[in-house]
Short mmCIF file of C-alpha atoms (C1' of nucleotides) in Angstrom, two decimals:
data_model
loop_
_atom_site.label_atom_id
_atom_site.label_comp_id
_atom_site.label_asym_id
_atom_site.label_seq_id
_atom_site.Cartn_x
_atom_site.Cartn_y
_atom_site.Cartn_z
CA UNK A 28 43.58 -108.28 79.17
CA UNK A 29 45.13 -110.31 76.26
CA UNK A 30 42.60 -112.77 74.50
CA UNK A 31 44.48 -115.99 74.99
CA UNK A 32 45.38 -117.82 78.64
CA UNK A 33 48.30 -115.47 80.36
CA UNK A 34 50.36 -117.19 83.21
CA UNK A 35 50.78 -115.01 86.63
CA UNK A 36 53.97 -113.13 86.44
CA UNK A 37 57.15 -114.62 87.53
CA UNK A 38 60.70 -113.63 87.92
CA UNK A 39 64.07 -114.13 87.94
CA UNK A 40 67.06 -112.45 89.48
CA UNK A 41 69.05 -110.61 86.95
CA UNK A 42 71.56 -107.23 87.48
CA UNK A 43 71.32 -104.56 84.30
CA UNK A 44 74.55 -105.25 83.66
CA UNK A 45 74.08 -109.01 82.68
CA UNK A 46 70.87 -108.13 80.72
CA UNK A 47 69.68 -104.57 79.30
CA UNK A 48 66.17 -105.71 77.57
CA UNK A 49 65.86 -102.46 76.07
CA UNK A 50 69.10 -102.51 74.52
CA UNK A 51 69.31 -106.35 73.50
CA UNK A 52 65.96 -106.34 71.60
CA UNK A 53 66.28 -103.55 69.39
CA UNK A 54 70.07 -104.13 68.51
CA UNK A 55 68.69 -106.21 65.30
CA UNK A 56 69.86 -109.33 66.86
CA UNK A 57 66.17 -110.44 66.36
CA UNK A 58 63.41 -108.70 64.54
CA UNK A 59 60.13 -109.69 66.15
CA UNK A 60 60.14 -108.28 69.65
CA UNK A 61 57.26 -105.52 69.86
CA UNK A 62 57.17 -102.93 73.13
CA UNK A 63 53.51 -104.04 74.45
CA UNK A 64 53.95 -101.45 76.90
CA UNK A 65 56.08 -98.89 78.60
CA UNK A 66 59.23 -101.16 79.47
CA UNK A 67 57.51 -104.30 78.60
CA UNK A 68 58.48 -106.80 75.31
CA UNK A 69 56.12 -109.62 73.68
CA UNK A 70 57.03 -112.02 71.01
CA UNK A 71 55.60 -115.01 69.45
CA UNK A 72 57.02 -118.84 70.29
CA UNK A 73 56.13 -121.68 68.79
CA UNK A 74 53.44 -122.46 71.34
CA UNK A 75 53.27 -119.49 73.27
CA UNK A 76 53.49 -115.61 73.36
CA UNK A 77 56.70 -114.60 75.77
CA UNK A 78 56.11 -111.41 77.57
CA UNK A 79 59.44 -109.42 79.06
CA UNK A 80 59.45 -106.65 81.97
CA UNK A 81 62.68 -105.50 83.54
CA UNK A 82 63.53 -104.12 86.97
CA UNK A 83 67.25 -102.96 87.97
CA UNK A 84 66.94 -106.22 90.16
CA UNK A 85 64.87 -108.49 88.01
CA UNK A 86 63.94 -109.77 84.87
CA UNK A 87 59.65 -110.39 84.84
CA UNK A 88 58.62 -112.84 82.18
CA UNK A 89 54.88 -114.26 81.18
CA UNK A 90 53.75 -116.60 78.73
CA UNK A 91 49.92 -116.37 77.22
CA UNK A 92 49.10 -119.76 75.58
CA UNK A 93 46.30 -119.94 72.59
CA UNK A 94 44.55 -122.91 74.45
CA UNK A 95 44.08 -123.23 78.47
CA UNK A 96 47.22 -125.99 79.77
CA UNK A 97 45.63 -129.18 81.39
CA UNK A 98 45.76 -128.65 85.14
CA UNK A 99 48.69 -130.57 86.39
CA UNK A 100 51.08 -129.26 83.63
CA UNK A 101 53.76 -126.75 85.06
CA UNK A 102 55.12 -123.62 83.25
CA UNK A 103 58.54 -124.01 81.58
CA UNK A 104 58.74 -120.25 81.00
CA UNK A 105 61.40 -120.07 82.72
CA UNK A 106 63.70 -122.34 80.98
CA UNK A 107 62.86 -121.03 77.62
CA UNK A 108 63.88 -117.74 78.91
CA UNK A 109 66.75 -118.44 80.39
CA UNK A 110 68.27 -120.71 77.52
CA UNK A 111 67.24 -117.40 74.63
CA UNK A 112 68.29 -114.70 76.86
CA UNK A 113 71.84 -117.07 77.02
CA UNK A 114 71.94 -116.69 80.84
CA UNK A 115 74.61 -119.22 81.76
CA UNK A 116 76.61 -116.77 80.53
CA UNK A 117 78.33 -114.33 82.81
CA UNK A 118 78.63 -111.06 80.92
CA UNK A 119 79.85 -109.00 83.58
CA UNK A 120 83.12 -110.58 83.90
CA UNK A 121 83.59 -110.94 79.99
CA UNK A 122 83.03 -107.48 79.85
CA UNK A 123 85.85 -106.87 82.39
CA UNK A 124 88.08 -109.03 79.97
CA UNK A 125 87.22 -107.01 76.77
CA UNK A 126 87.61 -103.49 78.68
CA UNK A 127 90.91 -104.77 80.70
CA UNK A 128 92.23 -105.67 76.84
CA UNK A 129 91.07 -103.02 74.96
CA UNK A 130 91.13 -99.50 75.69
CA UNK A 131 88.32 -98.23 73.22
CA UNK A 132 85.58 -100.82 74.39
CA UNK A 133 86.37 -99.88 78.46
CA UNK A 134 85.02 -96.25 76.71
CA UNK A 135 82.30 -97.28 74.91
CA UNK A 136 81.16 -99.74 77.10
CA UNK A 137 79.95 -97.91 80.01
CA UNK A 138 76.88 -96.67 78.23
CA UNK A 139 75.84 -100.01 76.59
CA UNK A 140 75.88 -102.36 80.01
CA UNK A 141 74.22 -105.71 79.49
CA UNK A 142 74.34 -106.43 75.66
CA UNK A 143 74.41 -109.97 75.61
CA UNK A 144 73.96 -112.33 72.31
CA UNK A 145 70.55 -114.43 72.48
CA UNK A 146 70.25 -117.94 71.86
CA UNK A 147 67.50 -117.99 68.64
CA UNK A 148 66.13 -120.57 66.93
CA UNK A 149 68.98 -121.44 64.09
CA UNK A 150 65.93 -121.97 61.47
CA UNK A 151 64.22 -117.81 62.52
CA UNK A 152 67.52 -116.75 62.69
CA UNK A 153 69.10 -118.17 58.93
CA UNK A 154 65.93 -116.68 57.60
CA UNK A 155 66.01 -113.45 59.26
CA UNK A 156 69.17 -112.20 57.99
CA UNK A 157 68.32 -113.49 54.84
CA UNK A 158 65.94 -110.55 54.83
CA UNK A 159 68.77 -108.02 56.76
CA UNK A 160 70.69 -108.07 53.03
CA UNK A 161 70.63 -104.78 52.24
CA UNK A 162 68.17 -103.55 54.41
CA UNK A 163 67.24 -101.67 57.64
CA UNK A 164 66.17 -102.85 60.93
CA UNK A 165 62.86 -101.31 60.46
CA UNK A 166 62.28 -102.94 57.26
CA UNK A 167 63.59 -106.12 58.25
CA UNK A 168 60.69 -106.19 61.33
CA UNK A 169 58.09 -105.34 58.88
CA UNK A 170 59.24 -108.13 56.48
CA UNK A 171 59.53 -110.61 59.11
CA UNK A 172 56.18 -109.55 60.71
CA UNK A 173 54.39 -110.37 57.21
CA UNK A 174 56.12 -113.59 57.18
CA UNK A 175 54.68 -114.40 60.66
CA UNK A 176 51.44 -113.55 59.83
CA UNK A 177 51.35 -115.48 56.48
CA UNK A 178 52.86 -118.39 57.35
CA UNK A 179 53.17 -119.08 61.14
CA UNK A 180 50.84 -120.05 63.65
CA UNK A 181 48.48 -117.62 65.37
CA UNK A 182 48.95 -117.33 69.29
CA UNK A 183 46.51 -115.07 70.68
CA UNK A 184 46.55 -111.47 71.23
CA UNK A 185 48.64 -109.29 73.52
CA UNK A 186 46.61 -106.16 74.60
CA UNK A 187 49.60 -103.31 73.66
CA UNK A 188 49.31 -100.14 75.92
CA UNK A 189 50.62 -97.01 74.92
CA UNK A 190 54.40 -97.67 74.33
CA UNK A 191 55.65 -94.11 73.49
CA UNK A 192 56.57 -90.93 75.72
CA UNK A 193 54.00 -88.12 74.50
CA UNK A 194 55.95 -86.06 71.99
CA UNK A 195 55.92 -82.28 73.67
CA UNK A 196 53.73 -81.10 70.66
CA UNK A 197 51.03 -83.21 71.33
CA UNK A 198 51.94 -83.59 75.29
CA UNK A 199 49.08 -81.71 76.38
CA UNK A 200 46.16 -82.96 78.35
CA UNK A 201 44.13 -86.34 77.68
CA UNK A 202 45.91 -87.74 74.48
CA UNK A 203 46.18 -91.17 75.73
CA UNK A 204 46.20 -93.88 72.84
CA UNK A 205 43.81 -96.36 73.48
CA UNK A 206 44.78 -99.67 74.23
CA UNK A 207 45.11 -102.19 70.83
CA UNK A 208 44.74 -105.49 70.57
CA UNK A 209 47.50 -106.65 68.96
CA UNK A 210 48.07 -110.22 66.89
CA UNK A 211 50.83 -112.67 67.47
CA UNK A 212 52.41 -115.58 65.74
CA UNK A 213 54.85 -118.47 65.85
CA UNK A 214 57.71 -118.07 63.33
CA UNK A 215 56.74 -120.32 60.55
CA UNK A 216 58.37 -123.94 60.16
CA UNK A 217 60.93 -125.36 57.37
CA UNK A 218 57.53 -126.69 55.32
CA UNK A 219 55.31 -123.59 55.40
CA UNK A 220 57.91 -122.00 53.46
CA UNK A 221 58.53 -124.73 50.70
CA UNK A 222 55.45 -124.30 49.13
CA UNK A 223 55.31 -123.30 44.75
CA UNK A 224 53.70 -120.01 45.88
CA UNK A 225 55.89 -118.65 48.58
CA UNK A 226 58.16 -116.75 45.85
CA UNK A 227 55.20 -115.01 44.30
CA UNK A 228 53.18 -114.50 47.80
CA UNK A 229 56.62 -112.72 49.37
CA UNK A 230 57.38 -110.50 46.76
CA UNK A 231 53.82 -109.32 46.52
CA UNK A 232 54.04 -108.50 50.38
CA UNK A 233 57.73 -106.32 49.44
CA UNK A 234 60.05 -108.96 49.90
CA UNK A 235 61.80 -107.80 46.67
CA UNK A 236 64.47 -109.88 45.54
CA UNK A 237 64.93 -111.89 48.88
CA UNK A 238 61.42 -113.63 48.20
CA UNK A 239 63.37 -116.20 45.64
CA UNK A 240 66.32 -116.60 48.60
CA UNK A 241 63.44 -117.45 51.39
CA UNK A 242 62.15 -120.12 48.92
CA UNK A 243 65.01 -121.67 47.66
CA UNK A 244 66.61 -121.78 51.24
CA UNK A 245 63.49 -123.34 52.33
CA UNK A 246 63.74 -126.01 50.15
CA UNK A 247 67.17 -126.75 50.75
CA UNK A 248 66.64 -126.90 54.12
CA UNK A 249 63.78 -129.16 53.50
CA UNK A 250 64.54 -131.53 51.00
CA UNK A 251 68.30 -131.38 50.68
CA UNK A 252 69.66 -131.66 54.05
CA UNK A 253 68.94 -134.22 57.00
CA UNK A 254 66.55 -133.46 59.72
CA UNK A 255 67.64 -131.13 62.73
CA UNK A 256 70.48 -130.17 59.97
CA UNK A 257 70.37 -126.65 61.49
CA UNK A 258 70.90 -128.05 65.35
CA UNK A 259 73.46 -130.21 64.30
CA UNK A 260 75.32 -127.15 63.11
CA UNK A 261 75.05 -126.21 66.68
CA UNK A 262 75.80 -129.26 68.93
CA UNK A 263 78.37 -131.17 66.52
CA UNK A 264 79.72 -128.52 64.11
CA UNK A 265 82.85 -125.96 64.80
CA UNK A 266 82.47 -122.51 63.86
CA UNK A 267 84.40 -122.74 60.35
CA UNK A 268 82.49 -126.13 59.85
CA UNK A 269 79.17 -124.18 60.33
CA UNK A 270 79.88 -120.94 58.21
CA UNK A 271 81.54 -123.39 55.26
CA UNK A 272 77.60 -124.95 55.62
CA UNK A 273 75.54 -121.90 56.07
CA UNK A 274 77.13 -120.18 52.58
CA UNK A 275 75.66 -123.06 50.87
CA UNK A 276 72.29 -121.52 51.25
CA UNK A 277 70.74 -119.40 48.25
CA UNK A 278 71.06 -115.58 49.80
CA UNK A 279 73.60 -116.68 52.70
CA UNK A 280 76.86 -115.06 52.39
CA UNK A 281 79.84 -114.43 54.87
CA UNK A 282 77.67 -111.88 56.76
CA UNK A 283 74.94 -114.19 57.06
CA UNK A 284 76.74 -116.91 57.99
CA UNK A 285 78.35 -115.09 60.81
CA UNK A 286 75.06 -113.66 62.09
CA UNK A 287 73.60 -117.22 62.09
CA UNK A 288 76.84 -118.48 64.12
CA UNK A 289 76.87 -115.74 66.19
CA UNK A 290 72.92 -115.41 67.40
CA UNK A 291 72.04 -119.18 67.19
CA UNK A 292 74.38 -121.73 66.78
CA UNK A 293 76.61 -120.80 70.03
CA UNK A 294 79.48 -119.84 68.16
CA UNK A 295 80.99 -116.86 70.20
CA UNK A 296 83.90 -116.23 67.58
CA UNK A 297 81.91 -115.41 64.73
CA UNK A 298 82.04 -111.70 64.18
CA UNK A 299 79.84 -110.82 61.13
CA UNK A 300 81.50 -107.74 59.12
CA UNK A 301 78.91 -105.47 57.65
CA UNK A 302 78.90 -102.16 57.47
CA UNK A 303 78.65 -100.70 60.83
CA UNK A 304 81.92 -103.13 61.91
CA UNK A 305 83.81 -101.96 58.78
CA UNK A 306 83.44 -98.85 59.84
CA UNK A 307 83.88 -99.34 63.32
CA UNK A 308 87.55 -101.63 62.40
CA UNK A 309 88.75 -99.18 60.78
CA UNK A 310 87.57 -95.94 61.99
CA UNK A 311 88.38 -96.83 65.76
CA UNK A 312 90.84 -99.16 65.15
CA UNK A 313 93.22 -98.43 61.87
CA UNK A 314 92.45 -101.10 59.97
CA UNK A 315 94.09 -100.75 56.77
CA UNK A 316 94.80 -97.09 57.20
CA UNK A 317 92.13 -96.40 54.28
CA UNK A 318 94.22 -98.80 51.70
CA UNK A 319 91.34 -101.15 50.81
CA UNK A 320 88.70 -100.20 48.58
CA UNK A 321 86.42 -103.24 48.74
CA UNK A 322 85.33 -105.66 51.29
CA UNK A 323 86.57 -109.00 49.82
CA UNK A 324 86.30 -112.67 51.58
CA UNK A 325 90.16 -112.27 52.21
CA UNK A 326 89.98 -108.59 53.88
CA UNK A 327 86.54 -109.61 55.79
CA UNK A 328 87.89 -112.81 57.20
CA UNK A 329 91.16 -110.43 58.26
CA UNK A 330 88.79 -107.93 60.43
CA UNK A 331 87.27 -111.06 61.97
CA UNK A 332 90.56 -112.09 62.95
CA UNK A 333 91.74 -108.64 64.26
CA UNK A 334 89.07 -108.57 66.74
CA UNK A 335 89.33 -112.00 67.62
CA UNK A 336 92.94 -111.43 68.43
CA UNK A 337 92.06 -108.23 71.05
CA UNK A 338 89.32 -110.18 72.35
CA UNK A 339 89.77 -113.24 72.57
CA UNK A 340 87.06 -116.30 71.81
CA UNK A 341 83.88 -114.74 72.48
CA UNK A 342 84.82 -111.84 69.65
CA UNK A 343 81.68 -111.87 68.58
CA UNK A 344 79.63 -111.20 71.99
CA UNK A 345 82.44 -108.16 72.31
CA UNK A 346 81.79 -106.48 68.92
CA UNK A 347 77.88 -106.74 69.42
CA UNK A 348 78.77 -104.21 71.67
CA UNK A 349 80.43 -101.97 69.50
CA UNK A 350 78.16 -102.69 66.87
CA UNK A 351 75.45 -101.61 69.20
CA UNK A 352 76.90 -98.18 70.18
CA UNK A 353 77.42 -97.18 66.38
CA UNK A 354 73.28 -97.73 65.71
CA UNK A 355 71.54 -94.46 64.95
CA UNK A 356 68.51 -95.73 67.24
CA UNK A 357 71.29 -95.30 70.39
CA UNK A 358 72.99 -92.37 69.13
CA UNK A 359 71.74 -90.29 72.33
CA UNK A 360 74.00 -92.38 74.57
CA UNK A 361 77.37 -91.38 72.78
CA UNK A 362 80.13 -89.69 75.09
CA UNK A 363 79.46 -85.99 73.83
CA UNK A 364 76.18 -86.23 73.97
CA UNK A 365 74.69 -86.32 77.45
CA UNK A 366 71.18 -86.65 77.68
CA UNK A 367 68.20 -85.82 80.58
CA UNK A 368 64.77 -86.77 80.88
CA UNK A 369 62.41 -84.78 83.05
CA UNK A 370 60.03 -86.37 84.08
CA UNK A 371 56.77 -84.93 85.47
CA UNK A 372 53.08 -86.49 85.69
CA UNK A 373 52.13 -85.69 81.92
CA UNK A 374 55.18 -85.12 80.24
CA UNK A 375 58.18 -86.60 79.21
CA UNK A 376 60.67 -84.16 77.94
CA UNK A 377 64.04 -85.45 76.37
CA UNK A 378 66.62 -82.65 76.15
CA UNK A 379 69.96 -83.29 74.09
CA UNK A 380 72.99 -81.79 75.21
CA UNK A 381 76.06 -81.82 72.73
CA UNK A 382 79.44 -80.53 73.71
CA UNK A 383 81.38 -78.44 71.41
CA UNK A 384 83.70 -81.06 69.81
CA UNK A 385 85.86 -80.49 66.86
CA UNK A 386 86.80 -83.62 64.33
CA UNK A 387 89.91 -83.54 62.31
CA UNK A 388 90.04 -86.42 60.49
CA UNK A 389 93.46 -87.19 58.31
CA UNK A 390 94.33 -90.12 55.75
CA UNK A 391 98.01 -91.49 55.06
CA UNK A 392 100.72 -89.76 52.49
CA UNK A 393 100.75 -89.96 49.47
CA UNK A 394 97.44 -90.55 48.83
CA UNK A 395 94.53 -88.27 47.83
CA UNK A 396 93.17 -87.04 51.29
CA UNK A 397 89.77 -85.29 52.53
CA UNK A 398 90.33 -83.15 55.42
CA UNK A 399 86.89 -83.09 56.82
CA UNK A 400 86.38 -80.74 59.82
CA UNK A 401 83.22 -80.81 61.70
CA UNK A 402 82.83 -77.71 63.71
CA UNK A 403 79.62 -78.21 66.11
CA UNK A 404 78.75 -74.97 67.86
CA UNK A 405 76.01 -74.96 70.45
CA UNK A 406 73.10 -72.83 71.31
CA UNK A 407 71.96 -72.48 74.89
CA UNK A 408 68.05 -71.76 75.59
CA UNK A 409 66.70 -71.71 78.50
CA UNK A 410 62.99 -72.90 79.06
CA UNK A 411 60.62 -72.90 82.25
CA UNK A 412 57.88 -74.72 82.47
CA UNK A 413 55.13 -73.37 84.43
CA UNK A 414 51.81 -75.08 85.41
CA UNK A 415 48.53 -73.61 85.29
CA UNK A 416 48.81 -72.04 88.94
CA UNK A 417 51.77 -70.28 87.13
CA UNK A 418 54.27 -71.96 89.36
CA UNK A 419 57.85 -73.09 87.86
CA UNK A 420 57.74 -76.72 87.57
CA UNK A 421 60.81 -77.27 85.85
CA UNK A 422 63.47 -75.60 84.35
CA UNK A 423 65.90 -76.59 81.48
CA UNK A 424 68.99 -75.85 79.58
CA UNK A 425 68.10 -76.67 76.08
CA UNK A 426 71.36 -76.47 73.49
CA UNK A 427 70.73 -76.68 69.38
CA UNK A 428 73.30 -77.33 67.41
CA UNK A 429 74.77 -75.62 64.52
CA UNK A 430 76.99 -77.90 62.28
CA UNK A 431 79.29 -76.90 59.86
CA UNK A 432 81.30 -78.46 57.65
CA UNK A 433 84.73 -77.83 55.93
CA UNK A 434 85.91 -80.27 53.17
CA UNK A 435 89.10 -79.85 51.67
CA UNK A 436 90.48 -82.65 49.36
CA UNK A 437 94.57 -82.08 48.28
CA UNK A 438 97.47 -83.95 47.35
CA UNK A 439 100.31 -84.20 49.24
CA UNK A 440 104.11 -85.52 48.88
"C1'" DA B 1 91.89 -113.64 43.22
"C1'" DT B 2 89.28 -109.43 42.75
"C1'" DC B 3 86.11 -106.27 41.06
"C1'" DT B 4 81.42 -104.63 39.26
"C1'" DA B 5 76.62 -104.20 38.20
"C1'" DG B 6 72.14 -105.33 39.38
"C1'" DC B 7 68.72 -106.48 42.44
"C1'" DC B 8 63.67 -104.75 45.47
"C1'" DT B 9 61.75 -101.32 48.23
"C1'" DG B 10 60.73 -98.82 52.76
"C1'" DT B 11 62.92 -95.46 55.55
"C1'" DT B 12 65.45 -91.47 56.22
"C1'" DG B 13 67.75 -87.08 55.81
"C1'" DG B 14 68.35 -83.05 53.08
"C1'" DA C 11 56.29 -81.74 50.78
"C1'" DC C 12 59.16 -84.16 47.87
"C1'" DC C 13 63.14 -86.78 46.33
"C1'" DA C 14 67.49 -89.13 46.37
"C1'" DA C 15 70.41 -91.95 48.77
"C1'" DC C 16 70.78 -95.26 51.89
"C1'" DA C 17 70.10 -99.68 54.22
"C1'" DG C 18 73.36 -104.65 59.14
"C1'" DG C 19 74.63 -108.10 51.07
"C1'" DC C 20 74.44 -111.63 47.76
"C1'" DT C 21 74.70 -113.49 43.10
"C1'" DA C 22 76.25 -113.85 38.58
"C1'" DG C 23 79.50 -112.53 35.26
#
DNA sequence: ATCTAGCCTGTTGG
DNA sequence: ACCAACAGGCTAG
C-alpha cells in the first residue's frame, strides 16, 4: 500500500465514449500522469495524489493525502475530477456534429472514442508547453517530472505495480517486476519558480534553453501581472483577448498560446498549429496545395480558421482528435493496420496486421514534384503456441512487412 | 510582412 | 552499437 492516507475507492458513471483515460492522458495534453498499474493513472495535486481506474461503465478515482483529514471532513474527489476531466461536457454528441460535418473525422474517429480536452490548472499548463517547444512528449514528462520534484510539494508515495505487458522475449515464467514505491508531487507555485537560481538549477537538470523562459515567465507572472491573472484569462477574457495576453510571456508563442487556451482556460476555439496539425491541414485536407513554405502568424491563424469553419466553436476539442490519431504512440489503431491481442495467463502477445496498401502521392503543375510511392508487401507466418503438455494453446497469423520505396522528383508543364 | 539561424538535449530510427 | 535527425517552437535579427 501507498505510504500516505488513500481514500476507499469511489466512482462515477462514465461511457468510453465520453472518456478514454488511456487515450486522454498520454495525448500530451498533460505531462505528469504516470500508469501506477495495469489500467490505473496517478498524478500529483496540490494537496493530494489523484488515482484513475476505468471500466467500460465507470470511471474509479482515489485520492491519497500526505497527512490523515480531520474526521468530519468529506472527500471532494469527486468534484476535482469531474471539473479536470471537463465532464459537463457531452462529447458524444459533439462528436456526432464533427463526423455529421466532416467526412475525414467520421473515419478517423471511430478508433479514438472519448478524447476529450481536460480542464488544467492555467499556471501547470502555461509552463508545460513552455517546455513542449521543440521537444517530445517523452522529454517533456521527464522535464516536468524534475520540475516537480525540485520545486513542488511532496505528497506521499503511490506503490506502482507492474505497468507493462511482458515483452514475448522475456515472457517466460516468474519475471514479475517488483512493486516500487514511487514519489509524488504538487506542481510547483508562481513563487517557487521566481527564485535567482531557478535558471541555473533547470538547465543543470537539461532544461536547455527553456530554463531562462521558465524563469522569466515566472517572474512575469509574479511580479508583473495582478493576482489570479491566469484565472482571469479564463472567467473574464475571450479567446483572442487571452492568446493577445499569453504571447506576452518570454517562450510563449502562437502555439503556446493556443495550447494554454485550449487545455486550461476553456477556450474551445483555440486550435494550436504545430506540426502534427500542419501536417494533418494539409495532408488530409488541401491546405495550400503545397504553396507555402513556412508557417507564418498569417498562414497559422488561416489553418485555425479552416478548421474552425468545418467544425464549428469547439475546433479545438475536434482537432485534439485528429491530432491524437497522427501520434506515433497510437499508430497501431490506424485503418490499415488492425491489431489483436491474445491474451493467455502469462502472456500478452500483440500481433500487427498491415494490409497491402499502395500511396501515390502527387503535388500541383508546374511545380517541382516528388512522386513518392510506398509499396508495403506483407509476409504471412504462422505461429502455434503450445504449452508444456504440448497442447496448441493458440494459434496466430503473424504478417512482417516489407517496405519499399520509389522516389521520383520531375518537372512538368 | 516574411524569412532565417540559433538554441539545448533526450529520444528515435536507420 | 553508434550516430544523425528529429522533436507538439520561440526569439532576435
Amino acid at each position: 500500500m501507498s505510504k500516505g492516507h488513500a481514500t476507499a475507492w469511489g466512482q462515477l458513471p462514465l461511457s468510453l465514449n465520453q472518456l478514454c483515460l488511456a487515450t486522454v492522458l498520454r495525448c500530451g495534453q498533460s505531462f505528469r500522469w504516470k500508469a501506477s498499474g495495469p489500467d490505473e493513472w496517478s498524478c500529483g495535486f496540490p494537496d493530494r495524489i489523484i488515482s484513475l481506474r476505468q471500466s467500460p461503465t465507470h470511471l474509479h478515482y482515489r485520492a491519497t493525502f500526505p497527512s490523515p483529514p480531520p474526521p468530519s471532513s468529506k472527500d471532494d474527489t469527486i468534484e476535482i475530477v469531474k471539473d479536470y476531466f471537463n465532464l459537463s461536457v457531452d462529447l458524444a454528441a459533439l462528436y456526432e456534429k464533427w463526423a455529421s460535418a466532416d467526412p475525414n473525422f467520421k473515419k478517423k474517429a471511430g478508433e479514438f472514442r472519448g478524447v476529450r480536452m481536460l480542464r488544467q490548472d492555467p499556471w501547470e499548463c502555461l509552463i508545460g508547453f513552455i517546455c513542449s517547444s521543440n521537444n517530445n512528449i517523452s522529454r517533456i514528462g521527464q522535464m516536468v517530472d524534475k520540475l516537480c520534484a525540485t520545486y513542488g510539494t511532496p505528497l506521499g508515495t503511490i506503490t506502482h505495480t507492474s505497468t507493462n505487458p511482458l515483452s514475448p522475449s522475456s515472457a517466460s515464467a516468474e519475471n514479475k517486476t517488483p512493486p516500487t514505491e514511487v514519489p509524488y508531487y504538487s506542481f510547483p507555485k508562481i513563487e517557487a519558480l521566481t527564485g535567482s537560481d531557478v535558471e541555473e538549477t533547470l538547465r543543470k537538470l537539461g532544461f536547455g534553453y527553456r530554463a531562462k523562459y521558465i524563469y522569466k515567465t515566472a517572474c512575469m507572472v509574479q511580479n508583473d501581472r495582478p493576482k489570479g491573472f491566469l484565472k482571469t484569462l479564463r472567467d473574464d477574457k475571450d479567446y483572442k483577448e487571452a492568446h493577445a495576453e499569453l504571447i506576452q510571456f518570454t517562450g510563449v508563442g502562437p502555439k503556446v498560446a493556443d495550447c494554454v487556451c485550449l487545455m486550461s482556460l476553456d477556450k474551445m476555439g483555440a486550435v494550436p498549429v504545430d506540426t502534427h496539425v500542419w501536417q494533418i491541414a494539409t495532408r488530409d485536407y488541401k491546405f495550400g496545395k503545397g504553396k507555402h513554405r513556412s508557417l507564418t502568424p498569417a498562414i497559422y491563424e488561416a489553418v485555425g480558421d479552416l478548421f474552425r469553419d468545418l467544425w464549428g466553436d469547439a475546433a479545438g476539442w475536434a482537432h485534439s482528435v485528429l491530432f491524437t490519431a497522427d501520434l506515433r504512440t497510437f499508430s497501431d489503431r490506424l485503418e490499415n493496420t488492425k491489431t489483436t491481442t491474445t491474451v493467455n495467463s502469462k502472456t500478452k502477445v500483440k500481433i500487427e496486421v498491415k494490409e497491402e496498401e499502395v500511396e501515390v502521392k502527387e503535388e500541383e503543375e508546374g511545380e517541382e514534384e516528388e512522386v513518392k510511392e510506398e509499396v508495403i508487401k506483407t509476409v504471412e507466418k504462422r505461429v502455434r503456441k503450445r504449452g508444456a503438455n504440448g497442447k496448441v494453446k493458440a494459434e496466430v497469423t503473424i504478417k512482417t512487412e516489407e517496405v519499399t520505396e520509389r522516389r521520383t522528383r520531375r518537372r512538368r508543364g
